[in-house]
Structure formats: structure tokens, C-alpha cells
Short mmCIF file of C-alpha atoms in Angstrom, two decimals:
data_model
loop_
_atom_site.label_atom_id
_atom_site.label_comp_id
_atom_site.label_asym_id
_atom_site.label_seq_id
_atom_site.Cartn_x
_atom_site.Cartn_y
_atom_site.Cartn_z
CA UNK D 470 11.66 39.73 136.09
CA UNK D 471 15.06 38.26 134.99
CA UNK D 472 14.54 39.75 131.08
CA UNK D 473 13.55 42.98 132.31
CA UNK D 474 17.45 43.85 133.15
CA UNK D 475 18.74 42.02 130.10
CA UNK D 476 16.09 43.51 127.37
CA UNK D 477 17.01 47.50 129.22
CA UNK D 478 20.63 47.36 128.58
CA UNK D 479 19.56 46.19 125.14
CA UNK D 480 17.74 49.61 124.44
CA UNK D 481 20.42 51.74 125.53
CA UNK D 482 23.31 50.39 123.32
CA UNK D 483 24.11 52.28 120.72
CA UNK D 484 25.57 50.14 118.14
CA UNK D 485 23.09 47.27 118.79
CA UNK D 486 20.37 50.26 117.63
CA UNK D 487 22.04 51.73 114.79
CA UNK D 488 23.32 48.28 113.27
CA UNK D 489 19.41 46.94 113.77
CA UNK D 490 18.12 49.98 112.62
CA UNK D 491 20.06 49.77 109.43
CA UNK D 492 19.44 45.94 108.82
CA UNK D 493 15.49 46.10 109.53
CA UNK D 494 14.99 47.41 106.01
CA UNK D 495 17.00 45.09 104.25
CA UNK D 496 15.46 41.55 106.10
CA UNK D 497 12.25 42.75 105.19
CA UNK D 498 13.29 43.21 101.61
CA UNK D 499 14.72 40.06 101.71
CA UNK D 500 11.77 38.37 102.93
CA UNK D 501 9.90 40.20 99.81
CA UNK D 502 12.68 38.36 97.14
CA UNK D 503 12.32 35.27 98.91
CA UNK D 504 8.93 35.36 98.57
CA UNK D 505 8.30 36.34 95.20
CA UNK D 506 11.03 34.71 93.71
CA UNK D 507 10.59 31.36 95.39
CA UNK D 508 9.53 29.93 91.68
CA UNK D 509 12.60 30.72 90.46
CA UNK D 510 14.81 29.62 93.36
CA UNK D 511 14.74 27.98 96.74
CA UNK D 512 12.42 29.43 98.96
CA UNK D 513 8.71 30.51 98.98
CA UNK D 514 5.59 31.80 101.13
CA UNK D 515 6.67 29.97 104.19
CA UNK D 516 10.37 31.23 104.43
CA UNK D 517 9.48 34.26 103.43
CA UNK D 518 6.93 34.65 106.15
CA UNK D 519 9.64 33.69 108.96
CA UNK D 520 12.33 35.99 107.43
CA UNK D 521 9.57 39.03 107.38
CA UNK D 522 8.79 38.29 111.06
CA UNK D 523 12.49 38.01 112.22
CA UNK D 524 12.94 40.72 110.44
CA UNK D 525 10.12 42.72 112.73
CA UNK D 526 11.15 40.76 115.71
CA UNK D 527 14.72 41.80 115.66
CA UNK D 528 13.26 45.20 115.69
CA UNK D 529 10.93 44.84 118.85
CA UNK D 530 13.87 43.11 120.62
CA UNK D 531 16.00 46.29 120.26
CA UNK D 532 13.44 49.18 120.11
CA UNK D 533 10.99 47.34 122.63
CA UNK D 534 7.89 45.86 122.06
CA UNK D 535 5.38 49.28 122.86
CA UNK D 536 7.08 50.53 119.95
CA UNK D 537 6.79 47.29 117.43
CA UNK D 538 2.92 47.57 118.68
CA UNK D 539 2.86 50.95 117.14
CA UNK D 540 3.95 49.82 114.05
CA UNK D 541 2.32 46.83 113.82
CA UNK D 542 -1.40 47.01 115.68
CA UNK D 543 -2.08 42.98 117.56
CA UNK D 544 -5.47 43.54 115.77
CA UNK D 545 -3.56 43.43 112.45
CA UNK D 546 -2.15 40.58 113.05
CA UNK D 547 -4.82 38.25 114.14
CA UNK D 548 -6.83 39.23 110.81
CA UNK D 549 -3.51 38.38 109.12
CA UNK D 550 -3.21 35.06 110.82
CA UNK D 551 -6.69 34.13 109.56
CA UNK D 552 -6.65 35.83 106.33
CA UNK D 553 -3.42 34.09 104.78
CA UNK D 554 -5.18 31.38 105.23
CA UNK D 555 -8.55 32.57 104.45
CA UNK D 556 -6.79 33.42 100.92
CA UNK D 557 -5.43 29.83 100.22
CA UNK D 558 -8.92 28.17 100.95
CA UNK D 559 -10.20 30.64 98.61
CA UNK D 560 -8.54 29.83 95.91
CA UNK D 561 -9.70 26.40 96.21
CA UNK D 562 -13.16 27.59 96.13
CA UNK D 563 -12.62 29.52 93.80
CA UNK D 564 -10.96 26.92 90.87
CA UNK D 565 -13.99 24.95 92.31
CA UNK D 566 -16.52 27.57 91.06
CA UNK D 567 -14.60 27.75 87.77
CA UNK D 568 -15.19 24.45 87.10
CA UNK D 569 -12.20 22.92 88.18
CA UNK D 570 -11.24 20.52 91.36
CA UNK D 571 -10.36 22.27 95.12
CA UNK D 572 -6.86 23.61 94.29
CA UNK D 573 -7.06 22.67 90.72
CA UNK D 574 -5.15 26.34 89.42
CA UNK D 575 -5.56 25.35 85.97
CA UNK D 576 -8.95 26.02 86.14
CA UNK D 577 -8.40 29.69 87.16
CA UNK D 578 -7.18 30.18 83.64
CA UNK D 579 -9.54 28.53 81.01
CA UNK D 580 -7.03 29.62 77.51
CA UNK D 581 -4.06 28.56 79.33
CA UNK D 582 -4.16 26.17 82.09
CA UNK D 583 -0.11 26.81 82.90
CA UNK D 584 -0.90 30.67 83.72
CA UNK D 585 -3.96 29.91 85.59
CA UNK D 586 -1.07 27.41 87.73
CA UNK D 587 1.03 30.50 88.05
CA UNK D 588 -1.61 32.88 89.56
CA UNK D 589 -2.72 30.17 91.91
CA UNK D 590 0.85 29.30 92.56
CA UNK D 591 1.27 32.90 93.35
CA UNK D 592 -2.00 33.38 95.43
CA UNK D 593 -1.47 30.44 97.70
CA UNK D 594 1.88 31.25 98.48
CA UNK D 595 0.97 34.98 99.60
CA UNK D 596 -1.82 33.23 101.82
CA UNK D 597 1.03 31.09 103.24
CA UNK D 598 3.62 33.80 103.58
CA UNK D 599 1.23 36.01 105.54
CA UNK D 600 -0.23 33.30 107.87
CA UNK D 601 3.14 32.47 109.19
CA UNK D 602 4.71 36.17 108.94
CA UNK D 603 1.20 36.59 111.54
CA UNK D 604 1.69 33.91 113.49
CA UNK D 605 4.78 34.19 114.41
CA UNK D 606 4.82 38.18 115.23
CA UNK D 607 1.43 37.04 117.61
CA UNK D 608 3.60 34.03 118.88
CA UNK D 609 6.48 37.20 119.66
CA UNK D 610 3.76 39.12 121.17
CA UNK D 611 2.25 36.70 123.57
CA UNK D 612 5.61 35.35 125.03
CA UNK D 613 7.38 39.27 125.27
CA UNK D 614 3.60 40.63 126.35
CA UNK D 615 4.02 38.45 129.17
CA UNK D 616 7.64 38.61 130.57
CA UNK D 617 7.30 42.63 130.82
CA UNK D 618 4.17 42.11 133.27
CA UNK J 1431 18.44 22.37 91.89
CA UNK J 1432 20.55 23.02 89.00
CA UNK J 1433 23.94 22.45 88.06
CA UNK J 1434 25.56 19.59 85.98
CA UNK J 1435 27.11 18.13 89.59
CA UNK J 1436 25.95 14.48 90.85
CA UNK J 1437 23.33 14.38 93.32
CA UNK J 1438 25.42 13.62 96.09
CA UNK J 1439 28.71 13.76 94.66
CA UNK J 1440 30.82 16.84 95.12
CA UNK J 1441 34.08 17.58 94.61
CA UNK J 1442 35.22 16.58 98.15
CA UNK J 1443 33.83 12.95 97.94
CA UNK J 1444 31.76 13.12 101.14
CA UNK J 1445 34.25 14.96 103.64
CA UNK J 1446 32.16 18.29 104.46
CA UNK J 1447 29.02 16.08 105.47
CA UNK J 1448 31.16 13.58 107.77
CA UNK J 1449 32.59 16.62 109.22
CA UNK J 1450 29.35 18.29 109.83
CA UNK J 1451 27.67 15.06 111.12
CA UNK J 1452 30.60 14.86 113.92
CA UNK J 1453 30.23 18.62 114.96
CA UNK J 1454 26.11 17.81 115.04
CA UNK J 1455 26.88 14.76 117.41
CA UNK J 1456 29.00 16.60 119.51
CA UNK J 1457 27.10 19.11 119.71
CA UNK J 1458 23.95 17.14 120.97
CA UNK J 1459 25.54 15.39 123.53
CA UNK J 1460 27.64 18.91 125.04
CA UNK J 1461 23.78 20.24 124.83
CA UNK J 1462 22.68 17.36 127.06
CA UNK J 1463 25.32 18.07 129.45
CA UNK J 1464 24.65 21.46 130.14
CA UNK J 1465 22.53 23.19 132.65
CA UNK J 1466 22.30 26.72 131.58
CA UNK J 1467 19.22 26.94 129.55
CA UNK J 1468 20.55 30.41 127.87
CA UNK J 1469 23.69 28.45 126.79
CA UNK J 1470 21.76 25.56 125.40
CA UNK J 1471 18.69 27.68 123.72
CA UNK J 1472 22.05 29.29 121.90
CA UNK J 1473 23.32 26.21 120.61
CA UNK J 1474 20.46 24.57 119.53
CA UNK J 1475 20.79 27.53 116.91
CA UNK J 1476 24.22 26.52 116.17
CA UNK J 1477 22.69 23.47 115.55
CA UNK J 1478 19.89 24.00 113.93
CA UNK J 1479 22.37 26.10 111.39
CA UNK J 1480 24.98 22.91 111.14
CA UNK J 1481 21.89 20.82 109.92
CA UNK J 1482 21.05 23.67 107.31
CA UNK J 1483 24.57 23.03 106.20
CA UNK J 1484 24.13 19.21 106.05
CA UNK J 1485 20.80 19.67 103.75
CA UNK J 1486 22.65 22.15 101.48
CA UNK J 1487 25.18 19.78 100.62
CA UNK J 1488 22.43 17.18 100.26
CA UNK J 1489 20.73 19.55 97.63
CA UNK J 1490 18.10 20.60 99.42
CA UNK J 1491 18.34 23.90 99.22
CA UNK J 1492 14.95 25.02 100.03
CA UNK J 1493 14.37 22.48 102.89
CA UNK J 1494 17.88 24.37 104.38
CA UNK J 1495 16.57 27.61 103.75
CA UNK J 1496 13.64 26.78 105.89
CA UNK J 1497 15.68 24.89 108.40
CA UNK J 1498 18.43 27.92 108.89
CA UNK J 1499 15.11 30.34 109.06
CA UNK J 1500 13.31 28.64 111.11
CA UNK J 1501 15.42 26.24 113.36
CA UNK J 1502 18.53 29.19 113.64
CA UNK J 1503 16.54 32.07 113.24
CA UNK J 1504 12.66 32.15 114.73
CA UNK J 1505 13.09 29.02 117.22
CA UNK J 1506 16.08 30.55 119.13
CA UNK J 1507 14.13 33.75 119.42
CA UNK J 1508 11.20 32.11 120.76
CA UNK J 1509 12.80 29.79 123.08
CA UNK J 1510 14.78 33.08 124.13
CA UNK J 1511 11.82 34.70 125.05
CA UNK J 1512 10.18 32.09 126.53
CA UNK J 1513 13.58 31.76 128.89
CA UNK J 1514 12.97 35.59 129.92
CA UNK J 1515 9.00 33.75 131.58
CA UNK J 1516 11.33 31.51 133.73
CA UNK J 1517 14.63 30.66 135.23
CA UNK J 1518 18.05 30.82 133.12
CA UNK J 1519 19.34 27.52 134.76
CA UNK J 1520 18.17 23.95 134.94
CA UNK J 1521 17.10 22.55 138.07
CA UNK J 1522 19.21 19.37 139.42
CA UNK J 1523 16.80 16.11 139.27
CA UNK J 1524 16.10 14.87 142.29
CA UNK J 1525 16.48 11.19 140.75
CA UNK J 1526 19.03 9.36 138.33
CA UNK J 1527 18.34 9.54 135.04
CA UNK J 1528 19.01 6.52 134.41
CA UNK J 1529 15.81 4.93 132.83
CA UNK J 1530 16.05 8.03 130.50
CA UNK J 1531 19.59 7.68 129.26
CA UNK J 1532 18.20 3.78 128.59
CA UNK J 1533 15.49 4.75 126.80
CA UNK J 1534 17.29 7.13 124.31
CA UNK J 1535 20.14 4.75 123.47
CA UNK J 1536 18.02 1.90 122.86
CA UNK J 1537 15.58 4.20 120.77
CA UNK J 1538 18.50 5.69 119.17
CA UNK J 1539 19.97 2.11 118.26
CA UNK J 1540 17.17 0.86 116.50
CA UNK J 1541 16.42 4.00 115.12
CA UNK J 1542 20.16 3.21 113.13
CA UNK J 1543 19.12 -0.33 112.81
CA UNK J 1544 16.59 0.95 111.08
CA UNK J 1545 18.30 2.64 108.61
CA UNK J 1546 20.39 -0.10 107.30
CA UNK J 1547 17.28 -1.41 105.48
CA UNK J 1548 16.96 2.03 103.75
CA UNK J 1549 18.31 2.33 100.21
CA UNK J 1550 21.85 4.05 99.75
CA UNK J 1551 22.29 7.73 99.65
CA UNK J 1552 21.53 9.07 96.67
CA UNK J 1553 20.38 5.64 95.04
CA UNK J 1554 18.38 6.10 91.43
CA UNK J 1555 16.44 3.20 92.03
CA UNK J 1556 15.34 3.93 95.32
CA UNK J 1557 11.59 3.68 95.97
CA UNK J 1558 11.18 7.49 96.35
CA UNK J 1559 13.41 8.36 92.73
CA UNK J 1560 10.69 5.45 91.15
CA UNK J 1561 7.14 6.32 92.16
CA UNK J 1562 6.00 10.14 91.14
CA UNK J 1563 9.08 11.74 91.14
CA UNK J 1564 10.18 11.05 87.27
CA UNK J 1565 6.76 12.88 86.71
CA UNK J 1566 7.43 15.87 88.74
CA UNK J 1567 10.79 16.35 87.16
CA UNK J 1568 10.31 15.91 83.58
CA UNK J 1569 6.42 17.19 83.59
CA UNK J 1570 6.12 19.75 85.60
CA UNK J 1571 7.57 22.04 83.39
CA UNK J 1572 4.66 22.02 80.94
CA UNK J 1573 2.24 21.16 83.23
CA UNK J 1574 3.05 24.33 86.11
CA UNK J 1575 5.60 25.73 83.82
CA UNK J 1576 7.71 27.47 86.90
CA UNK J 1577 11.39 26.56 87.08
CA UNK J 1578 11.59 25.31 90.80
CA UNK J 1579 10.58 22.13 90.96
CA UNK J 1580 10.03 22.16 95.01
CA UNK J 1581 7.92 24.97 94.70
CA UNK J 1582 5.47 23.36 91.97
CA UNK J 1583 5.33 20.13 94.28
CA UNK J 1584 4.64 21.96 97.07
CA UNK J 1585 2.37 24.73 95.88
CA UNK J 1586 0.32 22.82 93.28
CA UNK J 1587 0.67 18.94 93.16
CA UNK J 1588 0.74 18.75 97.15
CA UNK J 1589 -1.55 21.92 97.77
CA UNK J 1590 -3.68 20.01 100.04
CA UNK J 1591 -0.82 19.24 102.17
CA UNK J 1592 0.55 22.46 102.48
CA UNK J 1593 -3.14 23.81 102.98
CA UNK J 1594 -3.06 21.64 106.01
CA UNK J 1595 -0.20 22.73 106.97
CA UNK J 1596 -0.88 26.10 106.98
CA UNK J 1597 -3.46 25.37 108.92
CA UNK J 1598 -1.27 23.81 111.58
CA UNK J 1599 0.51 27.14 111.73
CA UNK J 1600 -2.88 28.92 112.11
CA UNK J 1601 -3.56 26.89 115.06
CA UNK J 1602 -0.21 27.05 116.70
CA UNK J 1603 -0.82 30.71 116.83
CA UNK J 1604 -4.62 30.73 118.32
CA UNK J 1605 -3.00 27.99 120.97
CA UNK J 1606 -0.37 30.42 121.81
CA UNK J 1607 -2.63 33.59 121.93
CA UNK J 1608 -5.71 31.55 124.35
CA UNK J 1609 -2.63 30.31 126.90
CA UNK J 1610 -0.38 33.25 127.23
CA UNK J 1611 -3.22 35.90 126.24
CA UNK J 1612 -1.34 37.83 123.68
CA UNK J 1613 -2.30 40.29 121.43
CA UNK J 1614 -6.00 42.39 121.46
CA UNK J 1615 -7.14 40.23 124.82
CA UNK J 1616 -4.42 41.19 126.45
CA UNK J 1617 -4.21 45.39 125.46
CA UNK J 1618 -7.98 45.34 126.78
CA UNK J 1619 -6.88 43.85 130.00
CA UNK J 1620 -3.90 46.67 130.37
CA UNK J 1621 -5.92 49.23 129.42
CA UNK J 1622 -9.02 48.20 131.96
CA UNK J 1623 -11.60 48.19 129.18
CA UNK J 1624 -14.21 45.58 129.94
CA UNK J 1625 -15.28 44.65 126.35
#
């Protein structure tokens, strides 16, 4: 319909594919400093997650979506959407099971309760930074998946 | 976060966040005005990015990151590709919107009447600064021992709340993929498998 045109004359320009081409690599590495440096500095699982799927989004939108399927399956991405989260509830459980409270890190670490904080700190925000990374590639999918029909 | 600089008090006194408050106004009413829905989708990125300026110079950096990554960056995309399922321009209402402009300006004015009980920007003894706060500033250090105070309130004191929200997220996307069919469903329907 009316994106068909727009999202065509996209593909064929040159400089829109070599400039995206070139900045893919560095949004996604981006994405990776924002997410594993988020206790240092501002940011963390969530902002990393939406800067990771822009990042993949900006390449469908210029490269089309057959070929952002290719790289990244839909079937990956639904077991990412649950498994982000899947990993946060786990960790719960799992400082449960090690005697401590749902979400209690320092249990994770019984000689130092500050580096059992860390790993769950570091856990829960992977969980995070994959769910919404997922969710909003499927979110990409479902609205592009639709407009080319 | 860091910095020896007055929360709330830069160098400019409070110029840049007058100045970005007008632009934000202005920019919400010309937004109202218009009918192309490409035009507006574009702005609303413009003005999702002035309000990531307006939290930057309120110090908070990481709510601004998330607001310029999500608001400027994802959002426009979405809304973008959500234009390409429909029209480009706004339909003319059959009726005055009348009622409607009513409606907003008197929400709107006691919305700001509502403010004027709230305590003044940047006030120590406000409620907020007085309640757990102190602790997460001065404890978490030894307690979570990571440098970024947001992250440690976020991640570990308020890990329910951002388990929840995750959660949110989760759903948003399993809403999305059962209305518009996105994703394995809809592959199997293209490629006429019956699975």
C-alpha cells in the first residue's frame, strides 16, 4: 500500500545503504557499552535493549525486512522475549533457594554479600536488556509483516 | 550523577530549561494543529528529544537516556510503521471540537494548580530528598557497592518493580504479536503450512 513506494526507493539509495551499513555495527556496540557499563554510568538493561533493537531496526528499514528475518529468525525472538524475563524471575528463585528473600542478590554470594549484589545486578539486567531488545524487534516485525501484505 | 555542580544550579541560572520548556509548548500546540500524521509522528521525536534535553539539565541522566532512546528513537519508528498500515493524513471531524479543547484546558489548569502545592525545584527538604533517599545515597555504596546510584535503586532495592515492569514489556509484545500476527504465526500462514 502507501509504504510499499516509500520503503522501495529506500532500498535503492545508495548512500542511505552504505551510511546504514557502516553505522549498524557501531549501534549495536553501543547498545553492548550501554549495557554493561550501566553501573558505572547512566544507562542499563532497558536502554540498552532499545538501542540494540534500533540498531537492528534501522537495518531492516534499509535492507528490508526478508533480509533482517534472515539474520534474526521470529522464532528467536519470541524465546528471547520470554527468556529475558525467564532469567530475572530466576534469579529470584534462585537467591530464594540460597537462603535468601525473592531478589535478595546478597544471598547469591554467601562470603561477600556486595559481589553476590553485583552478579545479580548483572543477571537481572541481561534478563531486562534482552526482553525489551525482543520485544521490540517482534513489535518491528508485526507492524512491517503487515504493511508489505 | 557526579560533579561538584548544584542540583539544579548551572552556570546559566535556569535559561536553557525556560528555553526548552517554550520550544516543548510550542511544539505541542503546532502538533495539535497539524493534519499530516507523517509530519506530526516526526515531531513528536523532536519532542520527545527536547524533553531528553530538559531531564539532562535536571540531572537525570539516565531517565534522558531512556527518554531520547525510547521517545526519539523506537516510538517514532513504530508510529512510522504503523502510519505505512493506514493513511498519511488526518481525517477532518465531522463535529467541533469544542468539548475537547474544554476538557484539555481545564485538565491542563488544574493539572498547574496542582503543582503549586508541590515543593520547589530542587528543594532539600522536600518529601522525596527526606524519606529513603539519604539511604540510597550514602548506603548503597557498601551495601551494592556499584557506583551508579540509579542503577542500584533500580536493579536491587526496587527489583520487584522493575520485574514488573519487565513484565509489562513482555506483555506489550504478546499483545502486539496475537493482534497483528507477527512473527512464527504469521511465516506459517505465508508459507501455507497448516501446523
Amino acid at each position: 500500500m502507501s509504504g510499499t513506494p516509500l520503503k522501495m526507493r529506500v532500498r535503492e539509495t545508495v548512500i542511505l545503504r552504505v551510511v546504514g551499513k557502516s553505522v549498524v555495527p557501531f549501534i549495536l556496540l553501543f547498545a553492548l557499552y550501554v549495557q554493561f557499563h550501566g553501573d558505572y554510568g547512566p544507562g542499563g538493561g532497558f536502554q540498552a535493549g532499545v538501542i540494540f533493537a534500533a540498531g537492528l531496526i534501522l537495518h531492516g528499514l534499509i535492507f528490508g525486512l526478508d533480509d533482517l528475518e534472515r539474520a534474526i529468525p521470529p522464532i528467536v525472538i519470541e524465546v528471547g522475549i520470554a527468556l529475558g524475563t525467564l532469567i530475572y524471575g530466576g534469579v529470584g528463585v534462585v537467591s530464594m533457594l540460597m537462603g535468601g528473600a525473592f531478589l535478595d542478590y546478597g544471598a547469591l554470594n554467601h562470603h561477600d554479600p556486595v559481589h553476590g549484589q553485583h552478579l545479580g545486578i548483572f543477571l537481572v539486567e541481561a534478563g531486562v536488556g534482552i526482553t525489551v531488545a525482543s520485544v521490540m524487534l517482534a513489535i518491528f516485525y508485526a507492524f512491517a509483516g503487515r504493511s508489505r501484505d | 550523577m557526579t560533579g561538584d555542580r548544584v542540583m539544579g544550579e548551572s552556570i546559566m541560572g535556569p535559561t536553557v530549561e525556560i528555553v526548552l520548556f517554550v520550544f516543548m509548548i510550542g511544539l505541542a500546540f503546532y502538533i495539535a494543529s497539524l493534519r499530516s500524521l507523517f509530519a506530526a509522528a516526526m515531531l513528536f521525536g523532536i519532542f520527545s528529544l527536547l524533553s531528553a534535553g530538559a531531564l539532562t539539565m535536571m540531572d537525570a541522566v539516565d531517565v534522558a537516556f531512556t527518554e531520547a532512546a525510547v521517545g526519539a528513537g523506537i516510538s517514532t519508528v513504530l508510529i512510522l510503521g504503523a502510519l505505512g498500515l493506514t493513511t498519511s493524513v488526518e481525517t477532518r471531524p465531522i463535529h467541533h471540537r469544542f468539548t475537547a479543547k474544554l476538557v484539555v484546558t481545564a485538565t491542563g489548569l488544574m493539572l498547574a494548580y496542582g503543582t503549586l502545592d508541590m515543593p520547589a525545584y530542587g528543594d532539600p527538604d522536600a518529601p522525596i530528598n527526606k524519606h529513603v533517599a539519604p539511604h540510597y545515597l550514602y548506603d548503597s555504596e557498601t551495601e551494592i557497592g556499584i557506583p551508579n546510584v540509579v542503577t542500584s535503586v533500580l536493579a536491587s532495592y526496587r527489583g520487584y518493580d522493575t520485574y514488573g515492569e519487565t513484565t509489562v514489556v513482555l506483555t506489550a509484545a504478546v499483545g502486539a504479536i496475537l493482534l497483528l500476527g507477527g512473527g512464527v504465526a504469521r511465516r506459517r500462514r505465508e508459507t501455507g503450512s497448516s501446523e
